[in-house]
Amino acid sequence: MGVKRFRRDPGERYRLDDFDPSDNGGIESKNAGRRYLKDLQGRLNELQQVLYAEGKHSILIILQAMDCAGKDGTIRHALSSFDPQGASVTSFKVPTEEERAHDFLWRIHKAVPRQGQIAIFNRSHYEEVLVVRVKGLKPEETWRGYYDHINAFEKLLTDSGVTLLKFFLHISPQEQAERLRERQERPDKQWKFRPGDLEDRGLWPQYMEAYEEALSRCNTPRAPWFVIPADRKWYRNVAVSEVLIETLEGLNMGYPKPVVNIQDYKISPVF
Ligand code: AMP
Ligand code: MG
């Protein structure tokens, strides 16, 4: 199945109710899904090696989601096939004093990948039209202006050879409740529990409205938004991997030609 079903055409409106968070892409079992994911990871690894060797393109992967939807898990599983030398992960937290003293894209721009590299953003500049909007952290006239700034910024990046992929990990409120309960109960997960997560959960409809507007207004052919079904962790990983593979294959990359006439060089026997 094509990855087109995870997105909308530019200019079209995203309605999150139209996307089923528990979609399994027709893959019947978790085990079959996991086996398939292994194949996808192998292919991703090959593609990243060419990306790195060719050093022409760079890839920026943005992950946005409600708490517990699996941003960390996606990085750990779907994106673990990357060679660490060619990849980076940046997590964007509440802005520091220094970050707040600059424009909202300052800290983002610094983390954009150089050629040949893949960068993964755990949260991003989109927080400025999500949490900032929903919690009223800045006046409306300020964040209202951000959609245009984001589109202009992303155009600068794509014009400069960055391929942008933006993923909204779409979890249902029921599944989030399950995972929050797990965070309360399991000693190895309790460190992730934040009372603020419950506050955000109480603002679910407002967040969905903010997401719908961000996705609808900032979805361009070269910086598309994908809505990834995230109630099943294994399928979330499969879906993200499929999008990445299709995108990387579309770049028609190749290993660079040798810099010298290789046959002219004789490798001497051992001394
Ligand atoms: P976590 O990703 O769970 O470690 O949490 C990071 C927190 O930082 C989340 O609650 C985000 O909403 C918050 N955050 C990230 N970026 C911003 C921003 N630009 N303004 C305000 N809060 C932010
Ligand atoms: Mg939170």
mmCIF file of C-alpha atoms and ligand atoms in Angstrom, residues 67 71-72 91-95 104 107 122-128 131-132 135 137-138 183 192 194 196-197 200 207, ligand 1:
data_model
loop_
_atom_site.group_PDB
_atom_site.id
_atom_site.type_symbol
_atom_site.label_atom_id
_atom_site.label_comp_id
_atom_site.label_asym_id
_atom_site.label_seq_id
_atom_site.Cartn_x
_atom_site.Cartn_y
_atom_site.Cartn_z
ATOM 1 C CA ASP A 67 2.555 12.466 25.138
ATOM 2 C CA LYS A 71 8.316 9.750 19.653
ATOM 3 C CA ASP A 72 11.085 8.132 21.689
ATOM 4 C CA SER A 91 15.039 17.085 21.477
ATOM 5 C CA PHE A 92 13.398 20.466 21.836
ATOM 6 C CA LYS A 93 12.319 21.240 25.380
ATOM 7 C CA VAL A 94 10.847 24.350 26.985
ATOM 8 C CA PRO A 95 13.081 27.120 25.563
ATOM 9 C CA PHE A 104 11.773 31.156 17.670
ATOM 10 C CA ARG A 107 17.590 27.098 18.008
ATOM 11 C CA ASN A 122 11.991 15.139 18.779
ATOM 12 C CA ARG A 123 9.518 18.066 18.807
ATOM 13 C CA SER A 124 10.341 21.140 16.753
ATOM 14 C CA HIS A 125 9.385 24.690 15.806
ATOM 15 C CA TYR A 126 5.801 23.392 15.552
ATOM 16 C CA GLU A 127 5.562 23.561 19.358
ATOM 17 C CA GLU A 128 5.191 27.304 18.799
ATOM 18 C CA VAL A 131 1.648 24.111 23.086
ATOM 19 C CA VAL A 132 2.211 27.872 22.809
ATOM 20 C CA LYS A 135 -1.649 27.066 26.678
ATOM 21 C CA LEU A 137 2.069 31.126 26.287
ATOM 22 C CA LYS A 138 2.283 33.980 23.779
ATOM 23 C CA ARG A 183 3.879 4.973 33.347
ATOM 24 C CA LYS A 192 8.695 9.500 32.369
ATOM 25 C CA ARG A 194 4.876 14.153 34.381
ATOM 26 C CA GLY A 196 1.851 18.167 33.046
ATOM 27 C CA ASP A 197 1.014 15.287 30.707
ATOM 28 C CA ASP A 200 -2.209 18.373 28.218
ATOM 29 C CA TYR A 207 -4.556 20.231 20.725
HETATM 30 P P1 AMP B 1 9.375 16.031 26.564
HETATM 31 O O1 AMP B 1 9.491 16.036 25.069
HETATM 32 O O2 AMP B 1 8.304 15.101 27.055
HETATM 33 O O3 AMP B 1 10.679 15.852 27.247
HETATM 34 O O4 AMP B 1 8.834 17.463 27.029
HETATM 35 C C1 AMP B 1 9.331 18.645 26.523
HETATM 36 C C2 AMP B 1 8.338 19.753 26.878
HETATM 37 O O5 AMP B 1 8.826 20.960 26.312
HETATM 38 C C3 AMP B 1 6.949 19.519 26.320
HETATM 39 O O6 AMP B 1 5.983 19.699 27.312
HETATM 40 C C4 AMP B 1 6.831 20.580 25.238
HETATM 41 O O7 AMP B 1 5.522 21.020 25.035
HETATM 42 C C5 AMP B 1 7.742 21.663 25.756
HETATM 43 N N1 AMP B 1 8.202 22.553 24.680
HETATM 44 C C6 AMP B 1 8.948 22.235 23.614
HETATM 45 N N2 AMP B 1 9.129 23.310 22.810
HETATM 46 C C7 AMP B 1 8.475 24.337 23.388
HETATM 47 C C8 AMP B 1 8.283 25.696 23.047
HETATM 48 N N3 AMP B 1 8.795 26.205 21.927
HETATM 49 N N4 AMP B 1 7.575 26.464 23.902
HETATM 50 C C9 AMP B 1 7.042 25.935 25.030
HETATM 51 N N5 AMP B 1 7.172 24.659 25.401
HETATM 52 C C10 AMP B 1 7.884 23.860 24.600
#
